[in-house]
């Protein structure tokens, strides 16, 4: 999955819902693959914009998405967007990721 995400230029998550909660796992996977993410500032995605570099706020409509994505055709802006993601590290080994996720869940559940 991470090889596929790295082969893409960026992620797009134009949610229109105001669902509460933290950032969705899909957004974290895009960032973990070193790719910027175009996303709306609604619900858990809004939290991501406050906590993670590399999230690019965009209104969830075709004209706004086209304009935002077109902006990154400029090589300088593209390089800045990728650099903003930083070196987020997620385990590439799914079993290790699942163990870490389970450990975190057990810690939170007490």
PDB file of N, CA and C in Angstrom:
ATOM      1  N   UNK A   1       0.831  -1.188   0.000  1.00  0.00           N
ATOM      2  CA  UNK A   1       0.000   0.000   0.000  1.00  0.00           C
ATOM      3  C   UNK A   1       0.875   1.252   0.000  1.00  0.00           C
ATOM      4  N   UNK A   2       1.935   1.243   0.829  1.00  0.00           N
ATOM      5  CA  UNK A   2       2.779   2.428   0.893  1.00  0.00           C
ATOM      6  C   UNK A   2       3.508   2.675  -0.432  1.00  0.00           C
ATOM      7  N   UNK A   3       3.860   1.611  -1.145  1.00  0.00           N
ATOM      8  CA  UNK A   3       4.491   1.788  -2.454  1.00  0.00           C
ATOM      9  C   UNK A   3       3.523   2.477  -3.408  1.00  0.00           C
ATOM     10  N   UNK A   4       2.241   2.083  -3.364  1.00  0.00           N
ATOM     11  CA  UNK A   4       1.245   2.733  -4.211  1.00  0.00           C
ATOM     12  C   UNK A   4       1.100   4.209  -3.828  1.00  0.00           C
ATOM     13  N   UNK A   5       0.976   4.492  -2.532  1.00  0.00           N
ATOM     14  CA  UNK A   5       0.807   5.885  -2.101  1.00  0.00           C
ATOM     15  C   UNK A   5       2.000   6.739  -2.504  1.00  0.00           C
ATOM     16  N   UNK A   6       3.207   6.179  -2.388  1.00  0.00           N
ATOM     17  CA  UNK A   6       4.414   6.920  -2.788  1.00  0.00           C
ATOM     18  C   UNK A   6       4.457   7.160  -4.294  1.00  0.00           C
ATOM     19  N   UNK A   7       3.772   6.310  -5.062  1.00  0.00           N
ATOM     20  CA  UNK A   7       3.775   6.496  -6.514  1.00  0.00           C
ATOM     21  C   UNK A   7       2.818   7.606  -6.947  1.00  0.00           C
ATOM     22  N   UNK A   8       1.979   8.070  -6.032  1.00  0.00           N
ATOM     23  CA  UNK A   8       1.035   9.158  -6.322  1.00  0.00           C
ATOM     24  C   UNK A   8       1.669  10.496  -5.943  1.00  0.00           C
ATOM     25  N   UNK A   9       1.166  11.563  -6.540  1.00  0.00           N
ATOM     26  CA  UNK A   9       1.692  12.884  -6.216  1.00  0.00           C
ATOM     27  C   UNK A   9       1.152  13.407  -4.892  1.00  0.00           C
ATOM     28  N   UNK A  10      -0.128  13.186  -4.635  1.00  0.00           N
ATOM     29  CA  UNK A  10      -0.755  13.721  -3.423  1.00  0.00           C
ATOM     30  C   UNK A  10      -2.046  12.966  -3.160  1.00  0.00           C
ATOM     31  N   UNK A  11      -2.526  13.095  -1.936  1.00  0.00           N
ATOM     32  CA  UNK A  11      -3.817  12.528  -1.580  1.00  0.00           C
ATOM     33  C   UNK A  11      -4.890  13.600  -1.646  1.00  0.00           C
ATOM     34  N   UNK A  12      -6.123  13.187  -1.852  1.00  0.00           N
ATOM     35  CA  UNK A  12      -7.247  14.117  -1.891  1.00  0.00           C
ATOM     36  C   UNK A  12      -8.345  13.556  -0.987  1.00  0.00           C
ATOM     37  N   UNK A  13      -8.710  14.347   0.017  1.00  0.00           N
ATOM     38  CA  UNK A  13      -9.753  13.946   0.961  1.00  0.00           C
ATOM     39  C   UNK A  13     -10.720  15.110   1.144  1.00  0.00           C
ATOM     40  N   UNK A  14     -11.620  15.321   0.180  1.00  0.00           N
ATOM     41  CA  UNK A  14     -12.501  16.494   0.228  1.00  0.00           C
ATOM     42  C   UNK A  14     -13.807  16.243   0.981  1.00  0.00           C
ATOM     43  N   UNK A  15     -13.716  15.850   2.237  1.00  0.00           N
ATOM     44  CA  UNK A  15     -14.912  15.534   3.000  1.00  0.00           C
ATOM     45  C   UNK A  15     -15.830  16.744   3.155  1.00  0.00           C
ATOM     46  N   UNK A  16     -17.126  16.485   3.090  1.00  0.00           N
ATOM     47  CA  UNK A  16     -18.100  17.552   3.322  1.00  0.00           C
ATOM     48  C   UNK A  16     -18.784  17.370   4.671  1.00  0.00           C
ATOM     49  N   UNK A  17     -18.432  16.312   5.401  1.00  0.00           N
ATOM     50  CA  UNK A  17     -19.071  15.998   6.672  1.00  0.00           C
ATOM     51  C   UNK A  17     -18.354  16.656   7.829  1.00  0.00           C
ATOM     52  N   UNK A  18     -19.095  16.987   8.873  1.00  0.00           N
ATOM     53  CA  UNK A  18     -18.535  17.603  10.074  1.00  0.00           C
ATOM     54  C   UNK A  18     -18.388  16.551  11.180  1.00  0.00           C
ATOM     55  N   UNK A  19     -17.973  15.360  10.816  1.00  0.00           N
ATOM     56  CA  UNK A  19     -17.843  14.283  11.784  1.00  0.00           C
ATOM     57  C   UNK A  19     -16.758  14.613  12.799  1.00  0.00           C
ATOM     58  N   UNK A  20     -17.059  14.364  14.078  1.00  0.00           N
ATOM     59  CA  UNK A  20     -16.024  14.591  15.093  1.00  0.00           C
ATOM     60  C   UNK A  20     -14.999  13.468  15.058  1.00  0.00           C
ATOM     61  N   UNK A  21     -13.953  13.655  15.774  1.00  0.00           N
ATOM     62  CA  UNK A  21     -12.944  12.604  15.868  1.00  0.00           C
ATOM     63  C   UNK A  21     -11.629  13.063  15.307  1.00  0.00           C
ATOM     64  N   UNK A  22     -10.643  12.252  15.531  1.00  0.00           N
ATOM     65  CA  UNK A  22      -9.304  12.580  15.068  1.00  0.00           C
ATOM     66  C   UNK A  22      -9.152  12.383  13.575  1.00  0.00           C
ATOM     67  N   UNK A  23      -7.964  12.655  13.080  1.00  0.00           N
ATOM     68  CA  UNK A  23      -7.707  12.494  11.651  1.00  0.00           C
ATOM     69  C   UNK A  23      -7.925  11.046  11.215  1.00  0.00           C
ATOM     70  N   UNK A  24      -8.524  10.838  10.068  1.00  0.00           N
ATOM     71  CA  UNK A  24      -8.723   9.474   9.574  1.00  0.00           C
ATOM     72  C   UNK A  24      -7.392   8.790   9.264  1.00  0.00           C
ATOM     73  N   UNK A  25      -7.386   7.467   9.388  1.00  0.00           N
ATOM     74  CA  UNK A  25      -6.167   6.704   9.099  1.00  0.00           C
ATOM     75  C   UNK A  25      -5.687   6.936   7.675  1.00  0.00           C
ATOM     76  N   UNK A  26      -6.603   7.090   6.721  1.00  0.00           N
ATOM     77  CA  UNK A  26      -6.183   7.302   5.325  1.00  0.00           C
ATOM     78  C   UNK A  26      -5.313   8.540   5.203  1.00  0.00           C
ATOM     79  N   UNK A  27      -5.672   9.607   5.890  1.00  0.00           N
ATOM     80  CA  UNK A  27      -4.866  10.826   5.839  1.00  0.00           C
ATOM     81  C   UNK A  27      -3.482  10.568   6.422  1.00  0.00           C
ATOM     82  N   UNK A  28      -3.421   9.856   7.530  1.00  0.00           N
ATOM     83  CA  UNK A  28      -2.134   9.552   8.153  1.00  0.00           C
ATOM     84  C   UNK A  28      -1.280   8.669   7.258  1.00  0.00           C
ATOM     85  N   UNK A  29      -1.915   7.775   6.504  1.00  0.00           N
ATOM     86  CA  UNK A  29      -1.156   6.927   5.586  1.00  0.00           C
ATOM     87  C   UNK A  29      -0.565   7.743   4.444  1.00  0.00           C
ATOM     88  N   UNK A  30      -1.319   8.711   3.925  1.00  0.00           N
ATOM     89  CA  UNK A  30      -0.766   9.588   2.879  1.00  0.00           C
ATOM     90  C   UNK A  30       0.447  10.328   3.426  1.00  0.00           C
ATOM     91  N   UNK A  31       0.313  10.923   4.601  1.00  0.00           N
ATOM     92  CA  UNK A  31       1.424  11.668   5.183  1.00  0.00           C
ATOM     93  C   UNK A  31       2.601  10.748   5.489  1.00  0.00           C
ATOM     94  N   UNK A  32       2.304   9.551   5.977  1.00  0.00           N
ATOM     95  CA  UNK A  32       3.361   8.588   6.263  1.00  0.00           C
ATOM     96  C   UNK A  32       4.111   8.141   5.027  1.00  0.00           C
ATOM     97  N   UNK A  33       3.492   8.300   3.882  1.00  0.00           N
ATOM     98  CA  UNK A  33       4.135   7.966   2.607  1.00  0.00           C
ATOM     99  C   UNK A  33       4.873   9.157   2.016  1.00  0.00           C
ATOM    100  N   UNK A  34       4.879  10.260   2.757  1.00  0.00           N
ATOM    101  CA  UNK A  34       5.607  11.441   2.286  1.00  0.00           C
ATOM    102  C   UNK A  34       4.866  12.241   1.244  1.00  0.00           C
ATOM    103  N   UNK A  35       3.554  12.114   1.218  1.00  0.00           N
ATOM    104  CA  UNK A  35       2.759  12.831   0.227  1.00  0.00           C
ATOM    105  C   UNK A  35       1.865  13.855   0.894  1.00  0.00           C
ATOM    106  N   UNK A  36       1.807  15.068   0.339  1.00  0.00           N
ATOM    107  CA  UNK A  36       0.877  16.058   0.875  1.00  0.00           C
ATOM    108  C   UNK A  36      -0.562  15.621   0.625  1.00  0.00           C
ATOM    109  N   UNK A  37      -1.472  16.172   1.403  1.00  0.00           N
ATOM    110  CA  UNK A  37      -2.876  15.802   1.297  1.00  0.00           C
ATOM    111  C   UNK A  37      -3.725  17.056   1.150  1.00  0.00           C
ATOM    112  N   UNK A  38      -4.532  17.091   0.091  1.00  0.00           N
ATOM    113  CA  UNK A  38      -5.531  18.141  -0.078  1.00  0.00           C
ATOM    114  C   UNK A  38      -6.765  17.679   0.670  1.00  0.00           C
ATOM    115  N   UNK A  39      -7.208  18.459   1.641  1.00  0.00           N
ATOM    116  CA  UNK A  39      -8.405  18.045   2.368  1.00  0.00           C
ATOM    117  C   UNK A  39      -9.178  19.249   2.869  1.00  0.00           C
ATOM    118  N   UNK A  40     -10.447  19.020   3.085  1.00  0.00           N
ATOM    119  CA  UNK A  40     -11.283  20.079   3.641  1.00  0.00           C
ATOM    120  C   UNK A  40     -10.941  20.247   5.118  1.00  0.00           C
ATOM    121  N   UNK A  41     -11.387  21.321   5.691  1.00  0.00           N
ATOM    122  CA  UNK A  41     -11.143  21.594   7.112  1.00  0.00           C
ATOM    123  C   UNK A  41     -12.402  21.313   7.907  1.00  0.00           C
ATOM    124  N   UNK A  42     -12.925  20.108   7.765  1.00  0.00           N
ATOM    125  CA  UNK A  42     -14.148  19.722   8.457  1.00  0.00           C
ATOM    126  C   UNK A  42     -13.872  18.508   9.334  1.00  0.00           C
ATOM    127  N   UNK A  43     -14.571  18.429  10.446  1.00  0.00           N
ATOM    128  CA  UNK A  43     -14.480  17.272  11.323  1.00  0.00           C
ATOM    129  C   UNK A  43     -13.050  16.957  11.725  1.00  0.00           C
ATOM    130  N   UNK A  44     -12.712  15.671  11.690  1.00  0.00           N
ATOM    131  CA  UNK A  44     -11.380  15.224  12.074  1.00  0.00           C
ATOM    132  C   UNK A  44     -10.284  15.746  11.157  1.00  0.00           C
ATOM    133  N   UNK A  45     -10.653  16.080   9.931  1.00  0.00           N
ATOM    134  CA  UNK A  45      -9.660  16.639   9.006  1.00  0.00           C
ATOM    135  C   UNK A  45      -9.192  18.010   9.475  1.00  0.00           C
ATOM    136  N   UNK A  46     -10.078  18.778  10.108  1.00  0.00           N
ATOM    137  CA  UNK A  46      -9.689  20.086  10.645  1.00  0.00           C
ATOM    138  C   UNK A  46      -8.619  19.919  11.712  1.00  0.00           C
ATOM    139  N   UNK A  47      -8.766  18.883  12.516  1.00  0.00           N
ATOM    140  CA  UNK A  47      -7.755  18.604  13.539  1.00  0.00           C
ATOM    141  C   UNK A  47      -6.410  18.296  12.895  1.00  0.00           C
ATOM    142  N   UNK A  48      -6.439  17.582  11.792  1.00  0.00           N
ATOM    143  CA  UNK A  48      -5.199  17.242  11.099  1.00  0.00           C
ATOM    144  C   UNK A  48      -4.476  18.491  10.615  1.00  0.00           C
ATOM    145  N   UNK A  49      -5.215  19.476  10.151  1.00  0.00           N
ATOM    146  CA  UNK A  49      -4.593  20.712   9.667  1.00  0.00           C
ATOM    147  C   UNK A  49      -3.875  21.441  10.790  1.00  0.00           C
ATOM    148  N   UNK A  50      -4.351  21.275  12.009  1.00  0.00           N
ATOM    149  CA  UNK A  50      -3.717  21.922  13.162  1.00  0.00           C
ATOM    150  C   UNK A  50      -2.497  21.143  13.637  1.00  0.00           C
ATOM    151  N   UNK A  51      -2.483  19.831  13.423  1.00  0.00           N
ATOM    152  CA  UNK A  51      -1.457  18.981  14.017  1.00  0.00           C
ATOM    153  C   UNK A  51      -0.370  18.519  13.059  1.00  0.00           C
ATOM    154  N   UNK A  52      -0.673  18.451  11.768  1.00  0.00           N
ATOM    155  CA  UNK A  52       0.272  17.859  10.827  1.00  0.00           C
ATOM    156  C   UNK A  52       0.604  18.830   9.703  1.00  0.00           C
ATOM    157  N   UNK A  53       1.897  18.935   9.428  1.00  0.00           N
ATOM    158  CA  UNK A  53       2.322  19.696   8.268  1.00  0.00           C
ATOM    159  C   UNK A  53       2.043  18.849   7.037  1.00  0.00           C
ATOM    160  N   UNK A  54       1.842  19.473   5.922  1.00  0.00           N
ATOM    161  CA  UNK A  54       1.612  18.733   4.690  1.00  0.00           C
ATOM    162  C   UNK A  54       0.147  18.588   4.324  1.00  0.00           C
ATOM    163  N   UNK A  55      -0.742  19.044   5.211  1.00  0.00           N
ATOM    164  CA  UNK A  55      -2.173  19.059   4.889  1.00  0.00           C
ATOM    165  C   UNK A  55      -2.480  20.401   4.242  1.00  0.00           C
ATOM    166  N   UNK A  56      -3.057  20.374   3.074  1.00  0.00           N
ATOM    167  CA  UNK A  56      -3.370  21.589   2.338  1.00  0.00           C
ATOM    168  C   UNK A  56      -4.881  21.763   2.340  1.00  0.00           C
ATOM    169  N   UNK A  57      -5.341  22.819   2.994  1.00  0.00           N
ATOM    170  CA  UNK A  57      -6.787  23.063   3.109  1.00  0.00           C
ATOM    171  C   UNK A  57      -7.366  23.464   1.756  1.00  0.00           C
ATOM    172  N   UNK A  58      -8.498  22.859   1.435  1.00  0.00           N
ATOM    173  CA  UNK A  58      -9.175  23.173   0.182  1.00  0.00           C
ATOM    174  C   UNK A  58     -10.670  22.942   0.381  1.00  0.00           C
ATOM    175  N   UNK A  59     -11.459  23.797  -0.213  1.00  0.00           N
ATOM    176  CA  UNK A  59     -12.910  23.603  -0.169  1.00  0.00           C
ATOM    177  C   UNK A  59     -13.266  22.387  -1.029  1.00  0.00           C
ATOM    178  N   UNK A  60     -14.208  21.569  -0.581  1.00  0.00           N
ATOM    179  CA  UNK A  60     -14.538  20.340  -1.318  1.00  0.00           C
ATOM    180  C   UNK A  60     -15.455  20.573  -2.513  1.00  0.00           C
ATOM    181  N   UNK A  61     -14.924  21.263  -3.509  1.00  0.00           N
ATOM    182  CA  UNK A  61     -15.663  21.463  -4.758  1.00  0.00           C
ATOM    183  C   UNK A  61     -14.675  21.311  -5.911  1.00  0.00           C
ATOM    184  N   UNK A  62     -15.178  20.931  -7.046  1.00  0.00           N
ATOM    185  CA  UNK A  62     -14.303  20.704  -8.202  1.00  0.00           C
ATOM    186  C   UNK A  62     -13.438  21.915  -8.538  1.00  0.00           C
ATOM    187  N   UNK A  63     -14.007  23.149  -8.638  1.00  0.00           N
ATOM    188  CA  UNK A  63     -13.156  24.286  -8.986  1.00  0.00           C
ATOM    189  C   UNK A  63     -12.041  24.540  -7.962  1.00  0.00           C
ATOM    190  N   UNK A  64     -12.360  24.392  -6.680  1.00  0.00           N
ATOM    191  CA  UNK A  64     -11.336  24.621  -5.655  1.00  0.00           C
ATOM    192  C   UNK A  64     -10.263  23.533  -5.678  1.00  0.00           C
ATOM    193  N   UNK A  65     -10.663  22.282  -5.895  1.00  0.00           N
ATOM    194  CA  UNK A  65      -9.682  21.203  -5.991  1.00  0.00           C
ATOM    195  C   UNK A  65      -8.766  21.378  -7.189  1.00  0.00           C
ATOM    196  N   UNK A  66      -9.338  21.727  -8.333  1.00  0.00           N
ATOM    197  CA  UNK A  66      -8.531  21.940  -9.545  1.00  0.00           C
ATOM    198  C   UNK A  66      -7.538  23.075  -9.321  1.00  0.00           C
ATOM    199  N   UNK A  67      -7.983  24.161  -8.719  1.00  0.00           N
ATOM    200  CA  UNK A  67      -7.090  25.305  -8.469  1.00  0.00           C
ATOM    201  C   UNK A  67      -5.963  24.918  -7.513  1.00  0.00           C
ATOM    202  N   UNK A  68      -6.288  24.203  -6.446  1.00  0.00           N
ATOM    203  CA  UNK A  68      -5.273  23.820  -5.465  1.00  0.00           C
ATOM    204  C   UNK A  68      -4.255  22.851  -6.069  1.00  0.00           C
ATOM    205  N   UNK A  69      -4.751  21.873  -6.811  1.00  0.00           N
ATOM    206  CA  UNK A  69      -3.850  20.900  -7.423  1.00  0.00           C
ATOM    207  C   UNK A  69      -3.000  21.554  -8.506  1.00  0.00           C
ATOM    208  N   UNK A  70      -3.579  22.468  -9.271  1.00  0.00           N
ATOM    209  CA  UNK A  70      -2.826  23.176 -10.314  1.00  0.00           C
ATOM    210  C   UNK A  70      -1.690  23.988  -9.717  1.00  0.00           C
ATOM    211  N   UNK A  71      -1.895  24.496  -8.518  1.00  0.00           N
ATOM    212  CA  UNK A  71      -0.868  25.286  -7.834  1.00  0.00           C
ATOM    213  C   UNK A  71       0.415  24.463  -7.682  1.00  0.00           C
ATOM    214  N   UNK A  72       0.279  23.170  -7.427  1.00  0.00           N
ATOM    215  CA  UNK A  72       1.462  22.343  -7.189  1.00  0.00           C
ATOM    216  C   UNK A  72       2.179  21.926  -8.466  1.00  0.00           C
ATOM    217  N   UNK A  73       1.704  22.397  -9.603  1.00  0.00           N
ATOM    218  CA  UNK A  73       2.446  22.146 -10.840  1.00  0.00           C
ATOM    219  C   UNK A  73       3.719  22.981 -10.879  1.00  0.00           C
ATOM    220  N   UNK A  74       3.770  24.023 -10.060  1.00  0.00           N
ATOM    221  CA  UNK A  74       4.984  24.824  -9.927  1.00  0.00           C
ATOM    222  C   UNK A  74       5.997  23.989  -9.135  1.00  0.00           C
ATOM    223  N   UNK A  75       7.164  23.682  -9.714  1.00  0.00           N
ATOM    224  CA  UNK A  75       8.134  22.807  -9.034  1.00  0.00           C
ATOM    225  C   UNK A  75       8.551  23.312  -7.648  1.00  0.00           C
ATOM    226  N   UNK A  76       8.672  24.613  -7.487  1.00  0.00           N
ATOM    227  CA  UNK A  76       9.066  25.158  -6.185  1.00  0.00           C
ATOM    228  C   UNK A  76       7.988  24.885  -5.147  1.00  0.00           C
ATOM    229  N   UNK A  77       6.729  25.148  -5.490  1.00  0.00           N
ATOM    230  CA  UNK A  77       5.631  24.901  -4.561  1.00  0.00           C
ATOM    231  C   UNK A  77       5.468  23.410  -4.278  1.00  0.00           C
ATOM    232  N   UNK A  78       5.692  22.574  -5.313  1.00  0.00           N
ATOM    233  CA  UNK A  78       5.621  21.127  -5.115  1.00  0.00           C
ATOM    234  C   UNK A  78       6.672  20.677  -4.103  1.00  0.00           C
ATOM    235  N   UNK A  79       7.914  21.122  -4.297  1.00  0.00           N
ATOM    236  CA  UNK A  79       8.985  20.731  -3.381  1.00  0.00           C
ATOM    237  C   UNK A  79       8.710  21.205  -1.960  1.00  0.00           C
ATOM    238  N   UNK A  80       8.145  22.407  -1.826  1.00  0.00           N
ATOM    239  CA  UNK A  80       7.796  22.912  -0.496  1.00  0.00           C
ATOM    240  C   UNK A  80       6.701  22.063   0.143  1.00  0.00           C
ATOM    241  N   UNK A  81       5.712  21.652  -0.638  1.00  0.00           N
ATOM    242  CA  UNK A  81       4.615  20.842  -0.102  1.00  0.00           C
ATOM    243  C   UNK A  81       5.123  19.479   0.363  1.00  0.00           C
ATOM    244  N   UNK A  82       5.993  18.850  -0.419  1.00  0.00           N
ATOM    245  CA  UNK A  82       6.538  17.548  -0.036  1.00  0.00           C
ATOM    246  C   UNK A  82       7.447  17.701   1.182  1.00  0.00           C
ATOM    247  N   UNK A  83       8.248  18.757   1.219  1.00  0.00           N
ATOM    248  CA  UNK A  83       9.124  18.980   2.377  1.00  0.00           C
ATOM    249  C   UNK A  83       8.305  19.246   3.637  1.00  0.00           C
ATOM    250  N   UNK A  84       7.148  19.884   3.490  1.00  0.00           N
ATOM    251  CA  UNK A  84       6.303  20.188   4.648  1.00  0.00           C
ATOM    252  C   UNK A  84       5.772  18.926   5.305  1.00  0.00           C
ATOM    253  N   UNK A  85       5.630  17.862   4.528  1.00  0.00           N
ATOM    254  CA  UNK A  85       5.153  16.603   5.105  1.00  0.00           C
ATOM    255  C   UNK A  85       6.164  16.112   6.135  1.00  0.00           C
ATOM    256  N   UNK A  86       7.446  16.327   5.847  1.00  0.00           N
ATOM    257  CA  UNK A  86       8.485  15.913   6.783  1.00  0.00           C
ATOM    258  C   UNK A  86       8.729  14.422   6.721  1.00  0.00           C
ATOM    259  N   UNK A  87       9.463  13.975   7.670  1.00  0.00           N
ATOM    260  CA  UNK A  87       9.846  12.563   7.725  1.00  0.00           C
ATOM    261  C   UNK A  87       8.959  11.831   8.716  1.00  0.00           C
ATOM    262  N   UNK A  88       7.676  11.756   8.409  1.00  0.00           N
ATOM    263  CA  UNK A  88       6.762  10.990   9.246  1.00  0.00           C
ATOM    264  C   UNK A  88       7.096   9.529   9.039  1.00  0.00           C
ATOM    265  N   UNK A  89       7.190   8.785  10.109  1.00  0.00           N
ATOM    266  CA  UNK A  89       7.574   7.388   9.995  1.00  0.00           C
ATOM    267  C   UNK A  89       6.467   6.481  10.502  1.00  0.00           C
ATOM    268  N   UNK A  90       6.016   5.593   9.646  1.00  0.00           N
ATOM    269  CA  UNK A  90       5.051   4.565  10.011  1.00  0.00           C
ATOM    270  C   UNK A  90       5.672   3.231   9.666  1.00  0.00           C
ATOM    271  N   UNK A  91       5.430   2.210  10.467  1.00  0.00           N
ATOM    272  CA  UNK A  91       6.001   0.904  10.162  1.00  0.00           C
ATOM    273  C   UNK A  91       5.501   0.388   8.818  1.00  0.00           C
ATOM    274  N   UNK A  92       6.399  -0.146   8.031  1.00  0.00           N
ATOM    275  CA  UNK A  92       6.005  -0.753   6.759  1.00  0.00           C
ATOM    276  C   UNK A  92       5.528  -2.180   6.962  1.00  0.00           C
ATOM    277  N   UNK A  93       5.844  -2.746   8.107  1.00  0.00           N
ATOM    278  CA  UNK A  93       5.458  -4.109   8.434  1.00  0.00           C
ATOM    279  C   UNK A  93       4.066  -4.079   9.063  1.00  0.00           C
ATOM    280  N   UNK A  94       3.085  -4.650   8.362  1.00  0.00           N
ATOM    281  CA  UNK A  94       1.692  -4.577   8.829  1.00  0.00           C
ATOM    282  C   UNK A  94       1.515  -5.232  10.197  1.00  0.00           C
ATOM    283  N   UNK A  95       2.173  -6.345  10.443  1.00  0.00           N
ATOM    284  CA  UNK A  95       2.036  -7.016  11.736  1.00  0.00           C
ATOM    285  C   UNK A  95       2.561  -6.131  12.857  1.00  0.00           C
ATOM    286  N   UNK A  96       3.668  -5.471  12.626  1.00  0.00           N
ATOM    287  CA  UNK A  96       4.225  -4.567  13.644  1.00  0.00           C
ATOM    288  C   UNK A  96       3.288  -3.387  13.867  1.00  0.00           C
ATOM    289  N   UNK A  97       2.707  -2.860  12.784  1.00  0.00           N
ATOM    290  CA  UNK A  97       1.759  -1.749  12.901  1.00  0.00           C
ATOM    291  C   UNK A  97       0.547  -2.176  13.720  1.00  0.00           C
ATOM    292  N   UNK A  98       0.025  -3.363  13.453  1.00  0.00           N
ATOM    293  CA  UNK A  98      -1.134  -3.853  14.187  1.00  0.00           C
ATOM    294  C   UNK A  98      -0.819  -4.039  15.669  1.00  0.00           C
ATOM    295  N   UNK A  99       0.359  -4.546  15.987  1.00  0.00           N
ATOM    296  CA  UNK A  99       0.751  -4.693  17.398  1.00  0.00           C
ATOM    297  C   UNK A  99       0.817  -3.326  18.073  1.00  0.00           C
ATOM    298  N   UNK A 100       1.436  -2.357  17.400  1.00  0.00           N
ATOM    299  CA  UNK A 100       1.555  -1.014  17.974  1.00  0.00           C
ATOM    300  C   UNK A 100       0.186  -0.374  18.161  1.00  0.00           C
ATOM    301  N   UNK A 101      -0.702  -0.567  17.199  1.00  0.00           N
ATOM    302  CA  UNK A 101      -2.064  -0.023  17.285  1.00  0.00           C
ATOM    303  C   UNK A 101      -2.808  -0.676  18.448  1.00  0.00           C
ATOM    304  N   UNK A 102      -2.670  -1.993  18.587  1.00  0.00           N
ATOM    305  CA  UNK A 102      -3.307  -2.712  19.691  1.00  0.00           C
ATOM    306  C   UNK A 102      -2.766  -2.262  21.036  1.00  0.00           C
ATOM    307  N   UNK A 103      -1.448  -2.067  21.135  1.00  0.00           N
ATOM    308  CA  UNK A 103      -0.855  -1.577  22.376  1.00  0.00           C
ATOM    309  C   UNK A 103      -1.405  -0.216  22.752  1.00  0.00           C
ATOM    310  N   UNK A 104      -1.531   0.653  21.763  1.00  0.00           N
ATOM    311  CA  UNK A 104      -2.065   1.985  22.009  1.00  0.00           C
ATOM    312  C   UNK A 104      -3.531   1.917  22.452  1.00  0.00           C
ATOM    313  N   UNK A 105      -4.298   1.055  21.826  1.00  0.00           N
ATOM    314  CA  UNK A 105      -5.704   0.886  22.189  1.00  0.00           C
ATOM    315  C   UNK A 105      -5.825   0.377  23.622  1.00  0.00           C
ATOM    316  N   UNK A 106      -5.035  -0.619  23.992  1.00  0.00           N
ATOM    317  CA  UNK A 106      -5.083  -1.166  25.351  1.00  0.00           C
ATOM    318  C   UNK A 106      -4.663  -0.106  26.370  1.00  0.00           C
ATOM    319  N   UNK A 107      -3.685   0.699  26.043  1.00  0.00           N
ATOM    320  CA  UNK A 107      -3.245   1.766  26.940  1.00  0.00           C
ATOM    321  C   UNK A 107      -4.371   2.791  27.136  1.00  0.00           C
ATOM    322  N   UNK A 108      -5.042   3.166  26.049  1.00  0.00           N
ATOM    323  CA  UNK A 108      -6.128   4.147  26.139  1.00  0.00           C
ATOM    324  C   UNK A 108      -7.331   3.590  26.888  1.00  0.00           C
ATOM    325  N   UNK A 109      -7.588   2.286  26.718  1.00  0.00           N
ATOM    326  CA  UNK A 109      -8.744   1.665  27.361  1.00  0.00           C
ATOM    327  C   UNK A 109      -8.498   1.400  28.851  1.00  0.00           C
ATOM    328  N   UNK A 110      -7.240   1.462  29.265  1.00  0.00           N
ATOM    329  CA  UNK A 110      -6.927   1.255  30.674  1.00  0.00           C
ATOM    330  C   UNK A 110      -6.877  -0.185  31.007  1.00  0.00           C
TER     331      UNK A 110
END
